[in-house]
Coordinates of C-alpha atoms and ligand atoms in Angstrom, one line a residue:
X405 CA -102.7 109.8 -57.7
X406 CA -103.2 106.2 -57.7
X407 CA -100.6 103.8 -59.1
X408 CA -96.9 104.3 -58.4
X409 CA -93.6 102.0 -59.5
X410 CA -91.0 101.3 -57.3
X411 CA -87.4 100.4 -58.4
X412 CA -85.2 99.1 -55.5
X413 CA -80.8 100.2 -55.5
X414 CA -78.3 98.9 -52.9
X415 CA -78.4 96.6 -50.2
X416 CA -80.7 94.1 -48.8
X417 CA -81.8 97.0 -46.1
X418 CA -83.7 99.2 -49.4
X419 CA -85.3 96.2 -50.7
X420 CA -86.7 95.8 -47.0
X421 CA -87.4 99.3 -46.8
X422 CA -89.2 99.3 -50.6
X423 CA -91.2 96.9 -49.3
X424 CA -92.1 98.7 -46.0
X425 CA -93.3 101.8 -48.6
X426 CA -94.8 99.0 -50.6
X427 CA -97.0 98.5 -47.5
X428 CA -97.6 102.1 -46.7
X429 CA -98.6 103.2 -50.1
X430 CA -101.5 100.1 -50.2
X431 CA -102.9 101.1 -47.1
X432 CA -103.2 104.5 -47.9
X433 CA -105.4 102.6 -51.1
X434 CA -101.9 103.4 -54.0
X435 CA -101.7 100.2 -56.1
X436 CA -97.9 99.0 -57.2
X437 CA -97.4 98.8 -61.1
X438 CA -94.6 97.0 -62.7
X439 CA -93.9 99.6 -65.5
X440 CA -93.1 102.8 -65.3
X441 CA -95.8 103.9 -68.8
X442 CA -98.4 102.0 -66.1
X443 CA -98.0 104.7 -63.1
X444 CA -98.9 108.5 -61.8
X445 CA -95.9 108.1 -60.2
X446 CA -92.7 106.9 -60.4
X447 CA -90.2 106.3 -57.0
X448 CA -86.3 105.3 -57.1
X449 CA -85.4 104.6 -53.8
X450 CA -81.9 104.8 -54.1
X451 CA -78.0 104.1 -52.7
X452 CA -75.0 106.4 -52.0
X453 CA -72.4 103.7 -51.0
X454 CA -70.4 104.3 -54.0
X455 CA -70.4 106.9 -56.9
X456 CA -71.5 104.6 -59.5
X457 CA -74.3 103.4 -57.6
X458 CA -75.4 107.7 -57.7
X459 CA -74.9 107.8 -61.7
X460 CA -77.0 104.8 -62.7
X461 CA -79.8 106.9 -60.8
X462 CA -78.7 109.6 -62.4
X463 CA -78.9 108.0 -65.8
X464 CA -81.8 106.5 -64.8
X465 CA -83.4 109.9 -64.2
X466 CA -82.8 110.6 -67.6
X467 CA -85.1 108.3 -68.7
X468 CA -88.0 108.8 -66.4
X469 CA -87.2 112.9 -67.7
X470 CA -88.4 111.6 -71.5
X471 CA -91.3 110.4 -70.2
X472 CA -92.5 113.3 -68.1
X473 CA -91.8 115.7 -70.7
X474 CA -94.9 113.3 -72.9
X475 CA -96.6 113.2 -69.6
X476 CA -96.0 116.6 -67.7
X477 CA -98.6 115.6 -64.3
X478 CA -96.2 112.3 -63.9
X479 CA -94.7 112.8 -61.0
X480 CA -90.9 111.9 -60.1
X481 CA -89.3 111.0 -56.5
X482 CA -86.1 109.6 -55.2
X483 CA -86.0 108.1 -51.8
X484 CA -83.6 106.2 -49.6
X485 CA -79.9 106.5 -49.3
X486 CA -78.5 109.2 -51.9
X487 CA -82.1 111.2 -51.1
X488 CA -80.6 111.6 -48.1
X489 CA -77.2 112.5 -49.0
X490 CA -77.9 114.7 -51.6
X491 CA -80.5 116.1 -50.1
X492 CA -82.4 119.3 -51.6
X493 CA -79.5 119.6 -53.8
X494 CA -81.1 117.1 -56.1
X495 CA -84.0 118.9 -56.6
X496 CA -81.3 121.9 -58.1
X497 CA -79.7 119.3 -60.0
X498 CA -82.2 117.1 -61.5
X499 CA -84.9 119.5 -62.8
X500 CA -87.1 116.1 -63.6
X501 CA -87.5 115.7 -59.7
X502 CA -90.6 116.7 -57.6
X503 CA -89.8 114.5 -54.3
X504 CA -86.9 113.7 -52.5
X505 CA -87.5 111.6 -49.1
X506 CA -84.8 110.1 -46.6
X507 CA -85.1 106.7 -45.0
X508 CA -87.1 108.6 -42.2
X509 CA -89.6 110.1 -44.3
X510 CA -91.3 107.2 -45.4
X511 CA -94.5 106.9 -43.2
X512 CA -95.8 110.0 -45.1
X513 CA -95.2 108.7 -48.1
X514 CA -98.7 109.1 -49.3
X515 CA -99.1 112.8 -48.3
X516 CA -95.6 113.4 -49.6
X517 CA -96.6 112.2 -53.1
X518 CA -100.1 114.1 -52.9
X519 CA -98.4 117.2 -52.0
X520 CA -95.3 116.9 -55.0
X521 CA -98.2 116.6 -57.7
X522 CA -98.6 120.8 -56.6
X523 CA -94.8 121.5 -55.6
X524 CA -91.6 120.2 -55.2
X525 CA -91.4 118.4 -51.9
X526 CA -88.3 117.5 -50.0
X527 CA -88.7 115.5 -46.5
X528 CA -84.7 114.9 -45.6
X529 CA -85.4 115.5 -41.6
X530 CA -83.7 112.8 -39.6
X531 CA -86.0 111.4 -36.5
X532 CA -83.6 109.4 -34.6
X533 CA -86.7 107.4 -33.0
X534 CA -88.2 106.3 -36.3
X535 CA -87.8 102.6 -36.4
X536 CA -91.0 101.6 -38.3
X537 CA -92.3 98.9 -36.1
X538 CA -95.4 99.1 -36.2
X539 CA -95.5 99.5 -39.7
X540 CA -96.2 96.0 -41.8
X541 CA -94.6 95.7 -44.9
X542 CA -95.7 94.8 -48.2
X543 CA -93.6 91.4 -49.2
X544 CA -92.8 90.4 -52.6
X545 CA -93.6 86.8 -52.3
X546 CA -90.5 84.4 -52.2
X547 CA -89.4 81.8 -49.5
X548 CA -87.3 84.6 -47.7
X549 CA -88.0 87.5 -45.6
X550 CA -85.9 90.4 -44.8
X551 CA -86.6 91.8 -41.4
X552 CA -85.1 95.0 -40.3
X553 CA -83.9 94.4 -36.7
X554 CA -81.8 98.3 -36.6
X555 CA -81.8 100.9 -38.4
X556 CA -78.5 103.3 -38.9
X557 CA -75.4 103.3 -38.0
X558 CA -73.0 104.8 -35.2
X559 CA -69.7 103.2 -36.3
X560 CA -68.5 105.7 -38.8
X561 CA -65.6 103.8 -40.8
X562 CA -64.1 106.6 -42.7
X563 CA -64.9 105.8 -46.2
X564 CA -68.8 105.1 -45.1
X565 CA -71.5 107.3 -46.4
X566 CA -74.3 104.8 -44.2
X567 CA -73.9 106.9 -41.0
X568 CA -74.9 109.8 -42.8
X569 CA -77.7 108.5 -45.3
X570 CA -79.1 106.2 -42.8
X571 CA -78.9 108.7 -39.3
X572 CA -77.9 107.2 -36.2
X573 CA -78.2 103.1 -34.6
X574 CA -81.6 102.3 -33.7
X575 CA -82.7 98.5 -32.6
X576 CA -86.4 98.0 -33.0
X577 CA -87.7 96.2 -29.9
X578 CA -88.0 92.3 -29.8
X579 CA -91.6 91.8 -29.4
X580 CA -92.0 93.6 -32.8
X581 CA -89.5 91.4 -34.7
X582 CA -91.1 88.3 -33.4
X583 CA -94.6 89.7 -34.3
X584 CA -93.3 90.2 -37.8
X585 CA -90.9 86.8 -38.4
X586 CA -94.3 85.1 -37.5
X587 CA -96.2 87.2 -39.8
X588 CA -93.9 86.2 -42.1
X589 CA -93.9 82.4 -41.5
X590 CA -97.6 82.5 -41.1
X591 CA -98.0 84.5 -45.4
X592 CA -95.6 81.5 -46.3
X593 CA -92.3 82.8 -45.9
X594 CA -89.9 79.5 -44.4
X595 CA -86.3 82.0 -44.0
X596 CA -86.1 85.2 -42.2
X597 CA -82.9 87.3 -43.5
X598 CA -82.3 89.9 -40.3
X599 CA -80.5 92.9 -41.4
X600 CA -78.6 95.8 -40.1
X601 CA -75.4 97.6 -40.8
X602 CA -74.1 96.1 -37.4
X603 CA -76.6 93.7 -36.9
X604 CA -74.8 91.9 -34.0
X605 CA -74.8 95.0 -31.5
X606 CA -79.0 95.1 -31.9
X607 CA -80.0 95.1 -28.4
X608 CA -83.5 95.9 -26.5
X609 CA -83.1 96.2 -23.1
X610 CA -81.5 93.0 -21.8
X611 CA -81.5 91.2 -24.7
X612 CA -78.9 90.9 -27.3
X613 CA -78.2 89.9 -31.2
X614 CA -77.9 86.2 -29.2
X615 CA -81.3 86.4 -27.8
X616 CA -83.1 87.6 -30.5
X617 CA -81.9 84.1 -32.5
X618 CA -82.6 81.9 -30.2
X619 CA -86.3 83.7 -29.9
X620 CA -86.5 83.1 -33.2
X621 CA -85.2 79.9 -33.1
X622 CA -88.5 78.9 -31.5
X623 CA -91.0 80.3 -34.0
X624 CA -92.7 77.6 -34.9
X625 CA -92.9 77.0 -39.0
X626 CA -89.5 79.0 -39.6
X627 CA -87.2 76.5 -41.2
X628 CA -84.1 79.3 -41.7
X629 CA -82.5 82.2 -40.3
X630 CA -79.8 84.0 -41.6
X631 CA -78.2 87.6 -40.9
X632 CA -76.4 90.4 -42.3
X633 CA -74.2 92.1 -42.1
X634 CA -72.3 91.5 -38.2
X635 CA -69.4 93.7 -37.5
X636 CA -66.5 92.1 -35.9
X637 CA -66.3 93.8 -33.3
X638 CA -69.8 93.0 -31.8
X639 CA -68.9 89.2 -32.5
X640 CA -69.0 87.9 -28.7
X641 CA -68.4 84.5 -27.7
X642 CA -71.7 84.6 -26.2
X643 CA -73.5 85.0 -29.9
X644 CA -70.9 82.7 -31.4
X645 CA -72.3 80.0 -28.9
X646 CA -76.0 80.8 -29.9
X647 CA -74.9 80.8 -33.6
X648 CA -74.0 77.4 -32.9
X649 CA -76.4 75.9 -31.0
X650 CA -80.1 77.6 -32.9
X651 CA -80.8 74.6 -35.0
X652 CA -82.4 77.2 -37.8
X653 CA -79.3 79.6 -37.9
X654 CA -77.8 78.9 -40.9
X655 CA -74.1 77.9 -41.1
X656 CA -73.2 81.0 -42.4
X657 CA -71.6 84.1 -41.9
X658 CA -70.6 87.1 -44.0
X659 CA -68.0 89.0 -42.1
X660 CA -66.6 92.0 -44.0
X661 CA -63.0 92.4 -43.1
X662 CA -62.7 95.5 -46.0
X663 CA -58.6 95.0 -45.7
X664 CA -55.7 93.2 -44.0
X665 CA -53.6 95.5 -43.5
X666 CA -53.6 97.1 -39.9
X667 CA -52.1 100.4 -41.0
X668 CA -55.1 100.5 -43.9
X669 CA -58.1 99.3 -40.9
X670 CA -56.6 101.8 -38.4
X671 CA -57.3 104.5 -40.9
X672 CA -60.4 102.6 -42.1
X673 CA -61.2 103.4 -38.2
X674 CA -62.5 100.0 -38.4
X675 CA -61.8 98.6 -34.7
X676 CA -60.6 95.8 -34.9
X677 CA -56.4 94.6 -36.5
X678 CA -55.9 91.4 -38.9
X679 CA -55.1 89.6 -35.8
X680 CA -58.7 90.0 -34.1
X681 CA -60.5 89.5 -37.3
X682 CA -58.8 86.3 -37.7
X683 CA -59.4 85.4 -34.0
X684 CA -63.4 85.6 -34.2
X685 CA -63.2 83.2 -38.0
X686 CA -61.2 81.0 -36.4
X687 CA -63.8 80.8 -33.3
X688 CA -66.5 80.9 -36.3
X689 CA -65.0 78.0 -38.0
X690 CA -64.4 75.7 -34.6
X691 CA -67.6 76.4 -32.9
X692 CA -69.5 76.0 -36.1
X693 CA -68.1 72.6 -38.5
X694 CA -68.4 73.4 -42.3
X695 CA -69.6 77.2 -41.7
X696 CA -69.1 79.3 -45.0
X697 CA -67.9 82.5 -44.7
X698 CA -67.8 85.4 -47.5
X699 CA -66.6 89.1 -46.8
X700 CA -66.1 92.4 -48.0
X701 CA -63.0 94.2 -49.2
X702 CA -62.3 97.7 -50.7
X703 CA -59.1 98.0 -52.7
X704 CA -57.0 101.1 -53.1
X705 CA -58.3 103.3 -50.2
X706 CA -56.6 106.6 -49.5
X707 CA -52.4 105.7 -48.7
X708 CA -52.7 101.6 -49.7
X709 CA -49.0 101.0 -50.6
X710 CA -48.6 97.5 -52.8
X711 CA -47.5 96.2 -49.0
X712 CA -50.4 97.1 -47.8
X713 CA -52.5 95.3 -50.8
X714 CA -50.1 92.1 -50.8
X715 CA -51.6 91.3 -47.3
X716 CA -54.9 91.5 -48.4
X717 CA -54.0 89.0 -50.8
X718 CA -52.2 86.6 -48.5
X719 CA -54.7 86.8 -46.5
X720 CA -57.6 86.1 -48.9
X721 CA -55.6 83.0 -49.5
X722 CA -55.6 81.8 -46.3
X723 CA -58.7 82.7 -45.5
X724 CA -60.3 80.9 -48.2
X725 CA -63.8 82.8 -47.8
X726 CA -66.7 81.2 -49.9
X727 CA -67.2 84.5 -51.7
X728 CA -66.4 87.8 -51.3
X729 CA -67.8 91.2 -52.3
X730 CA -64.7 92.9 -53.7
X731 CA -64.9 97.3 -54.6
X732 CA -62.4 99.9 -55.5
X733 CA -62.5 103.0 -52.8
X734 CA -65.1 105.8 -54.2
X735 CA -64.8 108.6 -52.5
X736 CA -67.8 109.6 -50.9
X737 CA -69.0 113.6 -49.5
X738 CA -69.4 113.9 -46.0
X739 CA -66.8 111.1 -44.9
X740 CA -63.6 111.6 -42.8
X741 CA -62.0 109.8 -46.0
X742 CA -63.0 112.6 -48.2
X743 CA -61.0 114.8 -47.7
X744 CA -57.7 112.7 -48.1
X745 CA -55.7 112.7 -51.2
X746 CA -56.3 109.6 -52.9
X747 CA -53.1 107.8 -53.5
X748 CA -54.0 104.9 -55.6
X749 CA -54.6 105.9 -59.3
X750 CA -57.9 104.4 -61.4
X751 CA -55.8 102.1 -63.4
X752 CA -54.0 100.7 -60.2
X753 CA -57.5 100.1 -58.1
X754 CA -58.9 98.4 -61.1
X755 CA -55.2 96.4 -61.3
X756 CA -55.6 95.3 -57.6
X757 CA -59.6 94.4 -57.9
X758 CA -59.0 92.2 -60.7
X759 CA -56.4 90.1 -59.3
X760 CA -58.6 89.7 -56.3
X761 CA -61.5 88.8 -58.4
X762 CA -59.5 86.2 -60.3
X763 CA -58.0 84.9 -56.5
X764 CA -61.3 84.8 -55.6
X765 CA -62.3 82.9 -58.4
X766 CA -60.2 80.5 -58.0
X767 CA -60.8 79.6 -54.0
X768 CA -64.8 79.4 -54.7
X769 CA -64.1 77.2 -57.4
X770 CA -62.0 75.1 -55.5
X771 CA -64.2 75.1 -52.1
X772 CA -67.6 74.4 -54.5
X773 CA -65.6 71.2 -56.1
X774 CA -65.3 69.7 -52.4
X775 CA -69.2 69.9 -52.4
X776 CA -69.2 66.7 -55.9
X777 CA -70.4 63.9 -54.7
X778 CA -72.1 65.1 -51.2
X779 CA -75.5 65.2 -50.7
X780 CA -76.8 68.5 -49.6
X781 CA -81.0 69.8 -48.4
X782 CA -81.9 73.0 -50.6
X783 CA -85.1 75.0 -49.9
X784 CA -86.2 75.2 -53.0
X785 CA -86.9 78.9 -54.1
X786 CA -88.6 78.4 -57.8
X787 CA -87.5 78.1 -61.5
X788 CA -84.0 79.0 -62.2
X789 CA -83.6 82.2 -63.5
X790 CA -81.4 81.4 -66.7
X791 CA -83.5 78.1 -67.5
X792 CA -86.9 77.2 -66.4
X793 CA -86.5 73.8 -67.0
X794 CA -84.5 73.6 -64.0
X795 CA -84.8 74.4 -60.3
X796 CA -83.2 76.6 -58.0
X797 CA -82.7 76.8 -54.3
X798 CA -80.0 77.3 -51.4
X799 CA -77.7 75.5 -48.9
X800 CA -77.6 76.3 -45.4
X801 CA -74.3 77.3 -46.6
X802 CA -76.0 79.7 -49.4
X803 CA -74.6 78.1 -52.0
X804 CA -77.0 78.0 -54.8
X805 CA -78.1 75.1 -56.4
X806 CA -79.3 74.2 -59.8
X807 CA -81.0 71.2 -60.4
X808 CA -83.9 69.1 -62.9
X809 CA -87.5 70.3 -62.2
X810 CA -89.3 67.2 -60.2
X811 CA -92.0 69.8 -58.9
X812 CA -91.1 69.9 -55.9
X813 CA -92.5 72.9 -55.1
X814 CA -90.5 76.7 -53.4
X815 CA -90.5 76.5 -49.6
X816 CA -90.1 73.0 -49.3
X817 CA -86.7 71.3 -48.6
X818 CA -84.9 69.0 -51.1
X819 CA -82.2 66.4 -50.6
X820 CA -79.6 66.5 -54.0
X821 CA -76.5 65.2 -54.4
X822 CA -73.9 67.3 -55.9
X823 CA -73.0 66.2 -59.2
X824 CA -71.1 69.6 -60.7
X825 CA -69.7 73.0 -59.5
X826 CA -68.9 76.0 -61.0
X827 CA -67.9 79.1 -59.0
X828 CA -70.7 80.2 -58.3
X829 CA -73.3 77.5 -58.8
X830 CA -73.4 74.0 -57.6
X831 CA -76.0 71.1 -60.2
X832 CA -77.6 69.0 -58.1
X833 CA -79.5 65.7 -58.8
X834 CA -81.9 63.6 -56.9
X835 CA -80.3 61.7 -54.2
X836 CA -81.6 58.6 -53.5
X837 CA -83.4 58.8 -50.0
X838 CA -85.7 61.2 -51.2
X839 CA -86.2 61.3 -55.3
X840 CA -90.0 61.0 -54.6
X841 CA -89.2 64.6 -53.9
X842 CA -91.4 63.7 -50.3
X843 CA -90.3 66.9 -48.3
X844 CA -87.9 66.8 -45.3
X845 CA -89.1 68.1 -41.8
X846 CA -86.0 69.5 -39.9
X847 CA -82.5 71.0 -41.6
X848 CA -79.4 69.7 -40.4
Ligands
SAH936 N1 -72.3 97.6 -42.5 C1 -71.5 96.8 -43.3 C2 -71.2 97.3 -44.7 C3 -72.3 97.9 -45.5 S1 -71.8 98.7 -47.0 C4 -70.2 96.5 -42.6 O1 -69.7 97.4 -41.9 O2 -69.6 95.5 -42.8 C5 -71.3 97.2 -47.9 C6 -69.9 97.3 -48.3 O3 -69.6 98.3 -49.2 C7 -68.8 97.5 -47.2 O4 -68.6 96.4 -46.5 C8 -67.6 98.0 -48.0 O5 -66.8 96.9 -48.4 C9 -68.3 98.6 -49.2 N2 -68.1 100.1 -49.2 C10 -68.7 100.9 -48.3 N3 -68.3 102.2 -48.5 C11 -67.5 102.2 -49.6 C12 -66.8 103.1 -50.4 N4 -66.8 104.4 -50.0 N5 -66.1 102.7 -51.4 C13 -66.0 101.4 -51.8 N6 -66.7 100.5 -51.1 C14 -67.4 100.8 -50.0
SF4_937 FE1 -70.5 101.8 -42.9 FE2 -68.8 101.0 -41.1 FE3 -71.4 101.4 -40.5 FE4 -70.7 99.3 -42.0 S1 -70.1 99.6 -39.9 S2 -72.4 100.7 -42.3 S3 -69.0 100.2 -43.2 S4 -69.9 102.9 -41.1
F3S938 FE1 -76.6 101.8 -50.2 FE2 -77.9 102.9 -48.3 FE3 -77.7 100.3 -48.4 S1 -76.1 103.7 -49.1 S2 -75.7 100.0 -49.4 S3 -78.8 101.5 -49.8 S4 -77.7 101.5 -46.5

């Protein structure tokens, strides 16, 4: 056993957690191919949050089951979220599998795959003290780092498979994170993403979500922090002070509201009404000038009338979030939801996300015109993905930006002035003060 490939499904959490396996498997002397022909092994480490994301494994399966049955000793594992949740029941099911591992399994990783090259292996056992930090993880390189500051999640929102994939809330202590976002900023990395499901209640010992950015406010060489995802509950005036004040914390913050109806977040067993919600983006927005804010919403969840779903509407527009991740309800095993009738037929979820989607549309295509004509500082992230010729890179707001390839190489900071917006994308060109593309020292 010697070379393995990877493929990464879900949230930001997985690609963090790929990596940390990335890290584990190289130590233990594994190298990482990039195709699937290339490797003795093969590893999806997988998500659960909705159905679909299950049957693109599934599918995906399929294909790694063609090329097992030309190469019998390959050897097949699923990790991560819907390892967990389906637990040995995907060994019955997918007769291509020889290794199933849960987020907690993965320190083993190399004695796992050993041992599946003889037998089917399935580590699902959840250690509610494995938090991975001493563990150094293997980064694909980039200008951004994602740093795991908790693991799990206690909140249990009734549709939410997480509590039950990912075991219960664990903060990993601070002296480890700042070890790492140096690390980090030390390989090259200039923005440190922190992650976890309720990333605002992280806490070790006295310190809370507030102290840990202003600790890493004062890493030296970090130009950029961001975060993801805070719950609103945990949103405390002390945190919304140091979101303002840590001169690296980017003016940004995605704040899943998931619906705003109070009748629909009750049974969402959410914690907070439409009232408080609005309460801590208001405090966002006046504490904070210019902050973007995106969200989350689920349509049709189990007894949404159309009242219920015109308030989510009325409130999207007047909102006016800079994005916003927008699902139908998938029901998922194991959650309170489950077993409640679904009341919202297929063809009416898809009715209500598509006339959110266009909404949507509409608002990010109105706030990205306002950005015409100002300047704005991007760190500069590389070529742009649909034409090389061009450069791509972010806002403090996270709007990404488009613009002419001066060489100014990713990780350094460039001043553009807006000259076009789509939904989605601003174009930038060189502004004036700068176009010797000579890179900026502080973000503002
Ligand atoms: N911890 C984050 C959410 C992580 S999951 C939070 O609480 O905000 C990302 C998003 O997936 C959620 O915000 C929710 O909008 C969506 N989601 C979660 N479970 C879902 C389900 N069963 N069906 C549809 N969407 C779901
Ligand atoms: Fe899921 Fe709710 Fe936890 Fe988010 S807070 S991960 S939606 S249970
Ligand atoms: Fe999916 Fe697990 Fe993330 S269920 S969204 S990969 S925590």
């Amino acid at each position: 056993m010697k070379r393995v490939f990877l493929e990464t499904y879900g949230c930001q959490m997985n690609v963090a957690d790929s990596e940390l396996m990335a890290g584990v498997l190289e130590r233990a002397g594994l190298s990482l191919v990039d195709r699937p022909e290339d490797a003795d092994a093969v590893l999806l480490n997988t998500c659960a949050i909705r159905e679909h994301a299950e049957q693109r494994v599934l599918g995906r399966l399929g294909e790694f089951a063609r090329l097992k049955a030309r190469r019998p000793e390959l050897v097949v594992g699923v990790t991560g979220c819907m390892a967990q949740h389906l637990r040995s029941r995907l060994l019955d099911h997918a007769r291509v599998l020889d290794l199933v591992v849960g987020p907690d399994g993965y320190r083993d990783l190399p004695a796992l795959l050993a041992r599946a090259a003889r037998e089917p292996v399935a580590e699902v056992r959840p250690d509610r003290d494995e938090t991975y930090g001493d563990l150094e993880p293997r980064r694909e390189p980039g200008v951004r780092a994602w740093v795991t500051v908790q693991r799990g999640c206690d909140r249990f929102c009734t549709y939410c498979v997480v509590p039950f994939t990912r075991g219960r809330e664990r903060s990993r202590p601070l002296a480890d994170l700042l070890r790492e976002v140096r690390h980090a900023v030390e390989a090259g990395f200039r923005e440190v993403v922190l992650l976890g499901q309720t990333v605002n209640s992280w806490h070790d010992d006295d310190h809370d979500f507030a102290g840990l950015l202003r600790a890493a406010d004062a890493v030296e060489g970090l130009l950029r922090t961001r975060f993801t995802s805070p719950h609103p509950g945990d949103m405390s005036d002390r945190l919304i002070a140091a979101l303002a004040e840590c001169a690296k914390v980017c003016p940004h913050v995605h704040l899943p509201l998931q619906s705003a109806s109070d009748p629909v977040l009750e049974r969402m067993s959410r914690g907070y009404t439409l009232a408080q919600y609005h309460e801590v983006a208001a405090k966002l927005r006046a504490a904070i000038p210019g902050v973007a804010l995106s969200t989350d919403i689920i349509v049709g969840f189990p007894g949404e009338t159309a009242d219920d779903f015109a308030r989510t509407v009325a409130y999207l527009r007047e909102a006016r979030f800079d994005s916003a991740f927008l699902f139908k309800y998938s029901a998922r095993p194991d959650t309170r939801a489950w077993r409640w009738p679904e009341t919202v037929p297929e063809e009416e979820k898809g009715r209500r996300l598509a006339q959110l989607i266009e909404l949507q549309h509409a608002i990010s295509g109105e706030l990205n015109d306002r950005w015409i004509g100002r300047e704005v500082e991007v760190l500069v992230e590389g070529p742009a993905r649909r034409d090389p010729g061009q450069l791509y890179g972010r806002t403090p707001q996270f709007k990404a930006v488009v613009f002419p390839n001066d060489g100014t190489p990713a990780g350094r900071l460039r001043r553009l002035r807006v000259a076009g917006a789509t939904p989605v994308t601003l174009f930038g060109e060189a502004a004036e003060k700068n176009s010797a593309g000579a890179p900026l020292v502080h973000i503002g």
